[in-house]
Short mmCIF file of C-alpha atoms and ligand atoms in Angstrom, two decimals:
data_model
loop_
_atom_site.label_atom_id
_atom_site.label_comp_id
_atom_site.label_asym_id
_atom_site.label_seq_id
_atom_site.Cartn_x
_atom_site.Cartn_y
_atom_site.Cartn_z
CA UNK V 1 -80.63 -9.43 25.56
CA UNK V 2 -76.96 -9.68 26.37
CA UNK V 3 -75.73 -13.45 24.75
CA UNK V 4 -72.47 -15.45 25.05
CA UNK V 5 -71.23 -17.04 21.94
CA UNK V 6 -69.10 -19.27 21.85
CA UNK V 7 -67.08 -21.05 18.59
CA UNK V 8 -64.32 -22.21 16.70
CA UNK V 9 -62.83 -18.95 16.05
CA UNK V 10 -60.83 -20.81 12.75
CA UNK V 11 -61.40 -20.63 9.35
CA UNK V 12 -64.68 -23.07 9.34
CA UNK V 13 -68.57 -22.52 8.18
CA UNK V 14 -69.42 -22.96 11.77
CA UNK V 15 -67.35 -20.20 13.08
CA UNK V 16 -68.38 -17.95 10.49
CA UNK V 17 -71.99 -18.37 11.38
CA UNK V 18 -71.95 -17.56 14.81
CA UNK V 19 -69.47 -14.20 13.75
CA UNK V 20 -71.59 -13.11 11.60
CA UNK V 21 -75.14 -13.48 14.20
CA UNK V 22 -73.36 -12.29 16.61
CA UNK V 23 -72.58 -8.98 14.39
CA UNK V 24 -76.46 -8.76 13.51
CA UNK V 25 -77.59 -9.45 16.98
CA UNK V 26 -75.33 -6.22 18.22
CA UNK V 27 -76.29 -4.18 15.14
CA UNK V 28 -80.13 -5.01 16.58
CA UNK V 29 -79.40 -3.61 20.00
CA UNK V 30 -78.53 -6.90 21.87
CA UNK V 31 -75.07 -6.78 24.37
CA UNK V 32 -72.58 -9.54 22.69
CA UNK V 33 -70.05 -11.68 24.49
CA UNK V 34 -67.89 -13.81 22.20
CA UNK V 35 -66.16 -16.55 24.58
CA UNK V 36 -63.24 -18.14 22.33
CA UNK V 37 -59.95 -18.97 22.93
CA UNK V 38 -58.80 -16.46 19.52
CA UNK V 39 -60.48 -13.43 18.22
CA UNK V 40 -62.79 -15.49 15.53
CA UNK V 41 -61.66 -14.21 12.09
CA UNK V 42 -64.50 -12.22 11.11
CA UNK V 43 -64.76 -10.25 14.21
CA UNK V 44 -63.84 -6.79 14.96
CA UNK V 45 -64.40 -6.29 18.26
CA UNK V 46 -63.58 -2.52 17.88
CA UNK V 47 -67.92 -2.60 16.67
CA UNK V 48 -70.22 -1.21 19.42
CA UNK V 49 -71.62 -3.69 21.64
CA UNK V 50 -69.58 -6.67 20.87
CA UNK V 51 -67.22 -8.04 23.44
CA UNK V 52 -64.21 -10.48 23.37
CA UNK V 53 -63.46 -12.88 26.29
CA UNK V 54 -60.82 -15.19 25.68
CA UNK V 55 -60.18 -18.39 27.16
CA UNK V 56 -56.84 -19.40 28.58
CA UNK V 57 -55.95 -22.71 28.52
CA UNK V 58 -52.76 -23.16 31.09
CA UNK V 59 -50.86 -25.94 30.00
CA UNK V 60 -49.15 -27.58 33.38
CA UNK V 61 -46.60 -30.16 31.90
CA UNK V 62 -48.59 -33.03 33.83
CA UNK V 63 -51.49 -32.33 31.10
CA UNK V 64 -51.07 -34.51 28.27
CA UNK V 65 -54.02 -32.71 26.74
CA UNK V 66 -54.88 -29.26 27.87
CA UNK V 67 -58.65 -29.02 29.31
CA UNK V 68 -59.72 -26.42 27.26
CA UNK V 69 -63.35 -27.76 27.96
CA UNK V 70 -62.91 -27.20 31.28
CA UNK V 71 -61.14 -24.17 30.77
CA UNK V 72 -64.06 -22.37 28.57
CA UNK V 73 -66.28 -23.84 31.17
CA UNK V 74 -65.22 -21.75 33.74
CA UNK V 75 -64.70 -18.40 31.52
CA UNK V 76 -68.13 -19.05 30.50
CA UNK V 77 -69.66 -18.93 34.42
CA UNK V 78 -67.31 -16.18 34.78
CA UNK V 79 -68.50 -13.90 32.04
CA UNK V 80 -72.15 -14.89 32.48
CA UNK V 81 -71.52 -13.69 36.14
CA UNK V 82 -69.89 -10.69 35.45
CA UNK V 83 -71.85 -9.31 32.60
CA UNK V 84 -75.14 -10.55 33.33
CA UNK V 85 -75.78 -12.87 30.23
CA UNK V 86 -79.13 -14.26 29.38
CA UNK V 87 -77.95 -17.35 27.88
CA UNK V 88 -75.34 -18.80 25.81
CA UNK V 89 -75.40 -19.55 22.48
CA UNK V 90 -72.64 -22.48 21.76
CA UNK V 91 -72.17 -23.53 18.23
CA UNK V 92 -70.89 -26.86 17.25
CA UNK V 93 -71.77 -29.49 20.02
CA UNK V 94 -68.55 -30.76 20.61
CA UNK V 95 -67.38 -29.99 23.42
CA UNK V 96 -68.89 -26.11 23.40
CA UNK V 97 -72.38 -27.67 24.85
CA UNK V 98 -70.63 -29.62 27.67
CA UNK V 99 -68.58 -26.88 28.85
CA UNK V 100 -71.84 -24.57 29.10
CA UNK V 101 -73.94 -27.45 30.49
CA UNK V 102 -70.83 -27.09 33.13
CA UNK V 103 -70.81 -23.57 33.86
CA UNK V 104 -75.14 -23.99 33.82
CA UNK V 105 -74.11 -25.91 36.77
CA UNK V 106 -71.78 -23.77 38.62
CA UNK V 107 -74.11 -21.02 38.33
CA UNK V 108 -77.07 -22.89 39.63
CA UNK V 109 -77.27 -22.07 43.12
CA UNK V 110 -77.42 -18.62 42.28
CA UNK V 111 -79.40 -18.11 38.79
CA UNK V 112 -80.90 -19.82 36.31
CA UNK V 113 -78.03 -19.70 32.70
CA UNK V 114 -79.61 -21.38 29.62
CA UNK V 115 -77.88 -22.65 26.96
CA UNK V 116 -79.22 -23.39 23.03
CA UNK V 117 -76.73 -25.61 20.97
CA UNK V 118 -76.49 -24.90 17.08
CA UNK V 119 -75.33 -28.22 15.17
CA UNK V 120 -72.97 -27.49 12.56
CA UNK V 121 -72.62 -30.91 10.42
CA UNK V 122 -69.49 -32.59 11.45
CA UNK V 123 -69.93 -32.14 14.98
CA UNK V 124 -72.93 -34.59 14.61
CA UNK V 125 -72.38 -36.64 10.91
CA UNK V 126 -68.46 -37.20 11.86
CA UNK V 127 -67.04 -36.39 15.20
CA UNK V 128 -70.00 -37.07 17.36
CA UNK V 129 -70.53 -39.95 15.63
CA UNK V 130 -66.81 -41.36 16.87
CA UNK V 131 -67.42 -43.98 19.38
CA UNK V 132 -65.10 -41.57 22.13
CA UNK V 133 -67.53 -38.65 21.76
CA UNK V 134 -71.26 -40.48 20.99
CA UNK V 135 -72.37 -40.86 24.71
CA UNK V 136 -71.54 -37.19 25.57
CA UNK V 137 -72.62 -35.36 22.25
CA UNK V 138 -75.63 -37.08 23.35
CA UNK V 139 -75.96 -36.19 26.63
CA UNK V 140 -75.00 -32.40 25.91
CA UNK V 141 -78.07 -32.32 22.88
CA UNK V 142 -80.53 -33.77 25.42
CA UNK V 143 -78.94 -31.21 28.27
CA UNK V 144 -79.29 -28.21 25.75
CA UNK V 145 -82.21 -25.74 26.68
CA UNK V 146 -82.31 -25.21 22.89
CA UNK V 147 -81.26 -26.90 20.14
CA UNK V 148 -81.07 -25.55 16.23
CA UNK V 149 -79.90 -27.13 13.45
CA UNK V 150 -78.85 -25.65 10.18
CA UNK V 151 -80.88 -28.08 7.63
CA UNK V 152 -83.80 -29.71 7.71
CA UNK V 153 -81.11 -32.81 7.21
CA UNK V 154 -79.11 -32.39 9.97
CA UNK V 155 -82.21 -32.17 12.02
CA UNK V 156 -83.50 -35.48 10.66
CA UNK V 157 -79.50 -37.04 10.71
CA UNK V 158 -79.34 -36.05 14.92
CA UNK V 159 -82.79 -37.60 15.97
CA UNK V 160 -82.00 -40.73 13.36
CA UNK V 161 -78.19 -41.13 14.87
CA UNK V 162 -79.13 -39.90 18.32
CA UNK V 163 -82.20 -40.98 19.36
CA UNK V 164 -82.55 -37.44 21.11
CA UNK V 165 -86.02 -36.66 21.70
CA UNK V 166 -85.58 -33.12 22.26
CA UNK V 167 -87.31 -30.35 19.82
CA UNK V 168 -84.36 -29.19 17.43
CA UNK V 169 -85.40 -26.01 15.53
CA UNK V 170 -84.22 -25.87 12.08
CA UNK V 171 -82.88 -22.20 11.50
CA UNK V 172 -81.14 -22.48 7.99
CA UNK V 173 -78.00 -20.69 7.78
CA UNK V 174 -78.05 -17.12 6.83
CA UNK V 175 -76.05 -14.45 4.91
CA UNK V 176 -75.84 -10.42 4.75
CA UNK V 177 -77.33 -9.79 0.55
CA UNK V 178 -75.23 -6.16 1.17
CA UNK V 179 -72.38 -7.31 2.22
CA UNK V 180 -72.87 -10.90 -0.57
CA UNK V 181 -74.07 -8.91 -3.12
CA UNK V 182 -73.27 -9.60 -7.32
CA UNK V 183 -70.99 -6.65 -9.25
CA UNK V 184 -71.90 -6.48 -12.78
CA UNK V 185 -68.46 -4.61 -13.49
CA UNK V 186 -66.73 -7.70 -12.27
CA UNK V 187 -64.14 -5.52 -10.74
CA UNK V 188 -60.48 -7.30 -10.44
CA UNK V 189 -61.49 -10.20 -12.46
CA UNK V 190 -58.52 -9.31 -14.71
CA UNK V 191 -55.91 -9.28 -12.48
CA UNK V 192 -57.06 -12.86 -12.30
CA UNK V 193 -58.53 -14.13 -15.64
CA UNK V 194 -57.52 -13.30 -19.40
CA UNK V 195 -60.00 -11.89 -21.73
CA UNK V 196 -62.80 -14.01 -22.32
CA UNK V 197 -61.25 -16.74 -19.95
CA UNK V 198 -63.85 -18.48 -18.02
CA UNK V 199 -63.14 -18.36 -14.08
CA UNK V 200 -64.19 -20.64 -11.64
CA UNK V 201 -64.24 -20.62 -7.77
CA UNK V 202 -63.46 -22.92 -4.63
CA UNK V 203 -63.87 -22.08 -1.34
CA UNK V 204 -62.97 -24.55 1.44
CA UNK V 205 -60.88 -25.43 4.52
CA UNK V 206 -59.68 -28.10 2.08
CA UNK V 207 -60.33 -30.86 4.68
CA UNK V 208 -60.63 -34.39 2.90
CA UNK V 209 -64.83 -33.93 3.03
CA UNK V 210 -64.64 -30.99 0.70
CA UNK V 211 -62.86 -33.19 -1.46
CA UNK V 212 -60.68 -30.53 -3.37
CA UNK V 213 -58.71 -32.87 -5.91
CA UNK V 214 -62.64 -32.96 -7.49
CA UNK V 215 -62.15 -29.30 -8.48
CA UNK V 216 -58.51 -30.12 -10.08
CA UNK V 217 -60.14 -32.82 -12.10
CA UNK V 218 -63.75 -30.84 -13.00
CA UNK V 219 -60.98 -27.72 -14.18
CA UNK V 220 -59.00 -30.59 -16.47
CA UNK V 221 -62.54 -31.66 -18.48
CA UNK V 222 -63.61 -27.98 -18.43
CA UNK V 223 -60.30 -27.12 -20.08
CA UNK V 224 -60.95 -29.37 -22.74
CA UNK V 225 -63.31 -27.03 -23.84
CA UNK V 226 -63.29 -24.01 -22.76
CA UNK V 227 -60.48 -21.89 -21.63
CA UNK V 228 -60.90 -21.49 -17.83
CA UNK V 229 -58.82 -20.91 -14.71
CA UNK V 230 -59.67 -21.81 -11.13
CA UNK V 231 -58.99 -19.79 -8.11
CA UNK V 232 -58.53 -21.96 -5.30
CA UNK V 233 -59.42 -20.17 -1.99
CA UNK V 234 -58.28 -21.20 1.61
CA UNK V 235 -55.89 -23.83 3.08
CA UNK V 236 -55.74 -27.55 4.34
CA UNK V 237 -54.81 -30.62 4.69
CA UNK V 238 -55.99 -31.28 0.69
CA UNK V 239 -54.11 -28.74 -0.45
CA UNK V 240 -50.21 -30.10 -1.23
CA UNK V 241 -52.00 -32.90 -2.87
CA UNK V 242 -54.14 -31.21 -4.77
CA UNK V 243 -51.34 -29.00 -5.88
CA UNK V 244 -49.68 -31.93 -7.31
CA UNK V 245 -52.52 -33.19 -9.10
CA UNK V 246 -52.64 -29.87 -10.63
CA UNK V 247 -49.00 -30.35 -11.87
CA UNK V 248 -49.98 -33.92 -12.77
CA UNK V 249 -53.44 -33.03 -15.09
CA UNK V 250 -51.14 -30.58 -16.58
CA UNK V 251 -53.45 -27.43 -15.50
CA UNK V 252 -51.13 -25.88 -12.98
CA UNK V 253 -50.81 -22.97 -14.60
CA UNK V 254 -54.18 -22.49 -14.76
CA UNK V 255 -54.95 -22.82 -10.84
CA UNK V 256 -54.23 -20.31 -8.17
CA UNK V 257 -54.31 -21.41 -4.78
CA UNK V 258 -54.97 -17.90 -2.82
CA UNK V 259 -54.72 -19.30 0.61
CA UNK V 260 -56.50 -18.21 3.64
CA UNK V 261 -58.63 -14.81 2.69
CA UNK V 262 -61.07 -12.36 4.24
CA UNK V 263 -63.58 -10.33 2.66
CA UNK V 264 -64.18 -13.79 0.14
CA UNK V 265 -67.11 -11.83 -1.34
CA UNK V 266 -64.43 -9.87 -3.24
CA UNK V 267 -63.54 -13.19 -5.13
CA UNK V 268 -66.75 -15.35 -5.47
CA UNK V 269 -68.49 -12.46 -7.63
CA UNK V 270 -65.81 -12.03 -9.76
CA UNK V 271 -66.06 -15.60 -10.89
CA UNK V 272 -68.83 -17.40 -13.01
CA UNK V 273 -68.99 -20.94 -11.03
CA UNK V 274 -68.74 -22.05 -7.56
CA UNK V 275 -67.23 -25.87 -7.13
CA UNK V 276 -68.66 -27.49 -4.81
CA UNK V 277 -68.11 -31.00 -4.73
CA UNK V 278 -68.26 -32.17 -1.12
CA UNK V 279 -68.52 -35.58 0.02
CA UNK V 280 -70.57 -34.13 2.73
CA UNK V 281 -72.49 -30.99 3.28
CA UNK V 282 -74.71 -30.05 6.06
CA UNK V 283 -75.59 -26.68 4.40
CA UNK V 284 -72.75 -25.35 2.33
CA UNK V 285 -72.19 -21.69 3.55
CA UNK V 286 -69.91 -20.97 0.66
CA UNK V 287 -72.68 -21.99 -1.95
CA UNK V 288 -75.08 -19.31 0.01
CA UNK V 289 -72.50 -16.78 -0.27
CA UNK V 290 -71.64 -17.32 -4.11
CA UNK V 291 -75.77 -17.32 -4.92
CA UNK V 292 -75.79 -14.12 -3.02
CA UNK V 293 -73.31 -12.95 -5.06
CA UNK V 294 -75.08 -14.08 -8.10
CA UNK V 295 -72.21 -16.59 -9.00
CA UNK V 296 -74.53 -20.16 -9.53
CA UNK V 297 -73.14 -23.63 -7.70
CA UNK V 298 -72.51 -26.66 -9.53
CA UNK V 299 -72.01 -28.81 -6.49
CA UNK V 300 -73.00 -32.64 -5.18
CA UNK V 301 -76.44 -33.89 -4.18
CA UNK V 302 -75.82 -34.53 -0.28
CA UNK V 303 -77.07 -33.15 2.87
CA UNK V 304 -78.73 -30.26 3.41
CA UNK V 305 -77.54 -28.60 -0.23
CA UNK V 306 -80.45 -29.38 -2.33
CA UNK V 307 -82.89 -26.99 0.69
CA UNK V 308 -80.10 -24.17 -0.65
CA UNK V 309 -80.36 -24.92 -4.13
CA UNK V 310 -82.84 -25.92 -6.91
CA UNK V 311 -81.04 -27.83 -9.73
CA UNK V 312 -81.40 -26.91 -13.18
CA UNK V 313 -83.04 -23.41 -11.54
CA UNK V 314 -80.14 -21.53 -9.21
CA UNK V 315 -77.61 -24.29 -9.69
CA UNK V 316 -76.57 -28.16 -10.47
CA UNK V 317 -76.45 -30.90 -8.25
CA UNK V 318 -74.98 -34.27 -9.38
CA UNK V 319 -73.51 -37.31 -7.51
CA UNK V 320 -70.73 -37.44 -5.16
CA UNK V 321 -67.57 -37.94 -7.05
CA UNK V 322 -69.25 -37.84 -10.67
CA UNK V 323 -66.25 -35.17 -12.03
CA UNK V 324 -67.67 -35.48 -15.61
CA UNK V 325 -71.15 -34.79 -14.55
CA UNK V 326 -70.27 -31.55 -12.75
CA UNK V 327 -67.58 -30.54 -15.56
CA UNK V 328 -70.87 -30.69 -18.30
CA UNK V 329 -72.94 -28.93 -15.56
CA UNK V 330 -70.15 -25.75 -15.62
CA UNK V 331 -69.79 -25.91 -19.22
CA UNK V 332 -73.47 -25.47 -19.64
CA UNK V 333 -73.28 -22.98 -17.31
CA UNK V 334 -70.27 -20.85 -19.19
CA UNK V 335 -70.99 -21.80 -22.43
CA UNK V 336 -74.70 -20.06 -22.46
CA UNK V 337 -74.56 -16.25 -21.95
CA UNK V 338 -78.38 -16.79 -21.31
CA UNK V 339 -78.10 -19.68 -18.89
CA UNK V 340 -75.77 -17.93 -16.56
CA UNK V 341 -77.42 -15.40 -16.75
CA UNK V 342 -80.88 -16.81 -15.45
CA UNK V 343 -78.86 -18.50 -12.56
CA UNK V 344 -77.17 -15.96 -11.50
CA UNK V 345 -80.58 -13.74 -10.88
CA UNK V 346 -82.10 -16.78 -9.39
CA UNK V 347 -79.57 -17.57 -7.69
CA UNK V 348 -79.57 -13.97 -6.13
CA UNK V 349 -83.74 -14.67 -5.62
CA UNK V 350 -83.48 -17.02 -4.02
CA UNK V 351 -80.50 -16.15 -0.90
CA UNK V 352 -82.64 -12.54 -0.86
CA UNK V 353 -85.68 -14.30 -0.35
CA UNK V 354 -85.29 -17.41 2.03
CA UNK V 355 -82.08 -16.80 3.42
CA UNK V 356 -81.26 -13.31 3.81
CA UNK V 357 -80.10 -12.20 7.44
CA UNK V 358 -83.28 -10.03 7.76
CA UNK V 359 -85.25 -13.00 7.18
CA UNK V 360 -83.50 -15.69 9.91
CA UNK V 361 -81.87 -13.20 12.47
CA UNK V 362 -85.43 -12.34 13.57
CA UNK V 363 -86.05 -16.10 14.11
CA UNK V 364 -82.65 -16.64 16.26
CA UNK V 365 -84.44 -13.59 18.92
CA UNK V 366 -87.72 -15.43 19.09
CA UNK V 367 -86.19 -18.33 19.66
CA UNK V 368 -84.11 -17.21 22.66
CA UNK V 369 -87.42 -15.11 23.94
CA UNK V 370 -88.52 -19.06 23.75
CA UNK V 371 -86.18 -20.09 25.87
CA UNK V 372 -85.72 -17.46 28.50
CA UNK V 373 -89.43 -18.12 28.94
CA UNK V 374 -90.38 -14.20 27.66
O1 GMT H 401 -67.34 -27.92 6.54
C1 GMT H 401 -66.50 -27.87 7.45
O2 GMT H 401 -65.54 -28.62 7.51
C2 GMT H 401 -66.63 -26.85 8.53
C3 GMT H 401 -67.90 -27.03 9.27
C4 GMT H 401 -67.86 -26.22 10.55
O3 GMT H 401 -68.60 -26.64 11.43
O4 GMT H 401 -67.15 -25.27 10.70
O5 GMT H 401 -68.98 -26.67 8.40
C5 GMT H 401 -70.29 -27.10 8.72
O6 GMT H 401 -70.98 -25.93 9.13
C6 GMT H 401 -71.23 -24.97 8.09
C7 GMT H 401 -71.92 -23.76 8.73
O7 GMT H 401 -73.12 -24.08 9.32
C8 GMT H 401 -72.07 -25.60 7.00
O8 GMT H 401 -72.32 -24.65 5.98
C9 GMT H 401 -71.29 -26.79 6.40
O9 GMT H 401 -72.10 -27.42 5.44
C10 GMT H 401 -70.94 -27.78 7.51
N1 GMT H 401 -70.01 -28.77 6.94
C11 GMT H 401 -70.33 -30.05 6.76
O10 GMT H 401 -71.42 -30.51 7.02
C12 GMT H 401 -69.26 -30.89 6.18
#
């Protein structure tokens, strides 16, 4: 098949996603188009049958706001023109799914171009949810020729909000167990941690969902029993603040903030817990990648997390915002040679056996054979 993707090219879960299918779908044989107005960060489009388009965006000084939907739209017809595309594949509604509902339409006189939407999270549970973007988020679900979701909850959290009576697939997020996979040498770990130092992870684009200053304050409690150090990985708008609550906990020594990274697997299995303690999770990629790794999540009960992971079994789940119940959860976790132990190899069971990419890629190509009608 020969598929146009289009996505936030950013640091962001959604982004990743549709890198990384994209990568598998070439590596299978299929002719990829990435549409984006940046090379997304994972890609290299050096790899054999992956293509970049980007998308200009002129900026005309009457333009208060650029039309970069408008923009994409047209790239999109173009490309799908040029190279002969099947379909598109646009992740995160908003606007991806309008612009290729527009270039559907400027291609219609001459061939059929169908278009599946993949919902993300905050493209439905925030954004579309704001009163300016409701109607159309609507309208481009309902206009979709496909529509997948990434949990079960976000399926159920669309038709709820929505009222869209479309069929949305649920095709759980995915991750490469070679590429995630757990190193029982723990190689680098002491550039980072001292001996016998316990090391825990976050992974985020520190937005004020992912709520980071949580990980400051679950690293405080830990400390109070364990000696442990916290490698905070990625950037945003959480991050000055949570720098000063490091100084103001008096654990700043004790947390590194790495910044934006690549290659992330290199971290996660170094450490021995994954924070996450979002207020909101659709999926939680991050998690995925850390149980691949073998690493186990202590993270919040929201969402779609507990269809990633069983508490008590491959990680912990508590409340939103409960700091002391997620510090206990770690220090069980750290504290018990066998416990982490048993995690981690679930933990790895459990992303080889429901969510590895061998497992869901196949289900992304039957789905588009669904939709082109094949
Ligand atoms: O979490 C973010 O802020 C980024 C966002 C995105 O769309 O880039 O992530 C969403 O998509 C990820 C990939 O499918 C999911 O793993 C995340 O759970 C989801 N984030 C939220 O629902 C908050």
């Amino acid at each position: 098949m020969r598929i146009g993707i289009t996505c936030y090219p950013t640091y962001g879960g959604s982004g990743i996603v549709a890198t990384e299918l994209g990568l598998e779908l070439a590596d299978r044989g299929h002719d990829v188009h990435f549409i984006t107005y940046a090379n997304p960060i994972r890609l290299d489009p050096y790899i054999p049958r992956i293509h970049y388009h980007e998308v200009e965006v002129s900026n005309y000084p009457l333009f208060q706001y650029p039309p970069y939907c408008l923009a994409l739209a047209s790239r999109m017809a173009e490309v799908a023109e040029n190279y002969k595309l099947d379909l598109l594949h646009v992740h995160y509604a908003i606007p991806h799914s309008m612009s290729a509902y527009m270039a559907k339409q400027m291609l219609a006189a001459k061939r059929r171009l169908p278009f599946v939407t993949t919902l993300h999270g905050t493209d439905i549970t925030l954004v579309g949810m704001d009163p300016s973007y409701f109607g159309i988020t609507k309208f481009s679900i309902e206009q979709s020729d496909g529509v997948t979701s990434i949990s079960e909850d976000l399926r159920r959290h669309t038709v709820e909000t929505f009222g869209v009576e479309n069929e949305i697939r649920v095709l759980h997020n995915f991750v490469n167990c070679e590429t995630y996979a757990p190193d029982p040498e723990k190689q680098g770990r002491s550039r980072f941690a001292g001996e016998g130092q316990k090391l825990l992870i976050h992974l985020s684009n520190f937005r004020p969902v992912k709520r980071v200053l949580d990980c400051i304050r679950i690293l405080a409690e830990v400390r109070k029993h364990e000696d442990a150090k916290l490698l905070m990985v990625g950037d945003g708008p959480d991050r000055t603040q949570a720098e000063h609550l490091a100084a103001q906990l008096g654990v700043a020594d004790h947390v590194e903030f790495l910044g934006k990274q690549n290659n992330v697997q290199r971290l996660i299995r170094i450490a021995d817990v994954l924070l996450m303690p979002s207020e909101m999770e659709s999926f939680g990629l991050a998690g995925l990648e850390a149980m691949a790794c073998g690493v186990p999540v202590v993270g919040t009960r929201v969402g779609g997390v507990p269809e990633l992971i069983t508490p008590g079994v491959d990680g912990f789940l508590e409340a939103v915002g409960d700091v002391s119940g997620q510090s206990v959860r770690v220090l069980e976790i750290v504290e018990n040679p066998d416990v982490q132990r048993a995690m981690a190899t679930a933990a790895r069971r459990t992303a080889e056996t429901r969510f590895a990419t061998e497992r869901i890629i196949p289900m992304y190509e039957g789905y588009y054979a669904e939709v082109l009608g094949r």
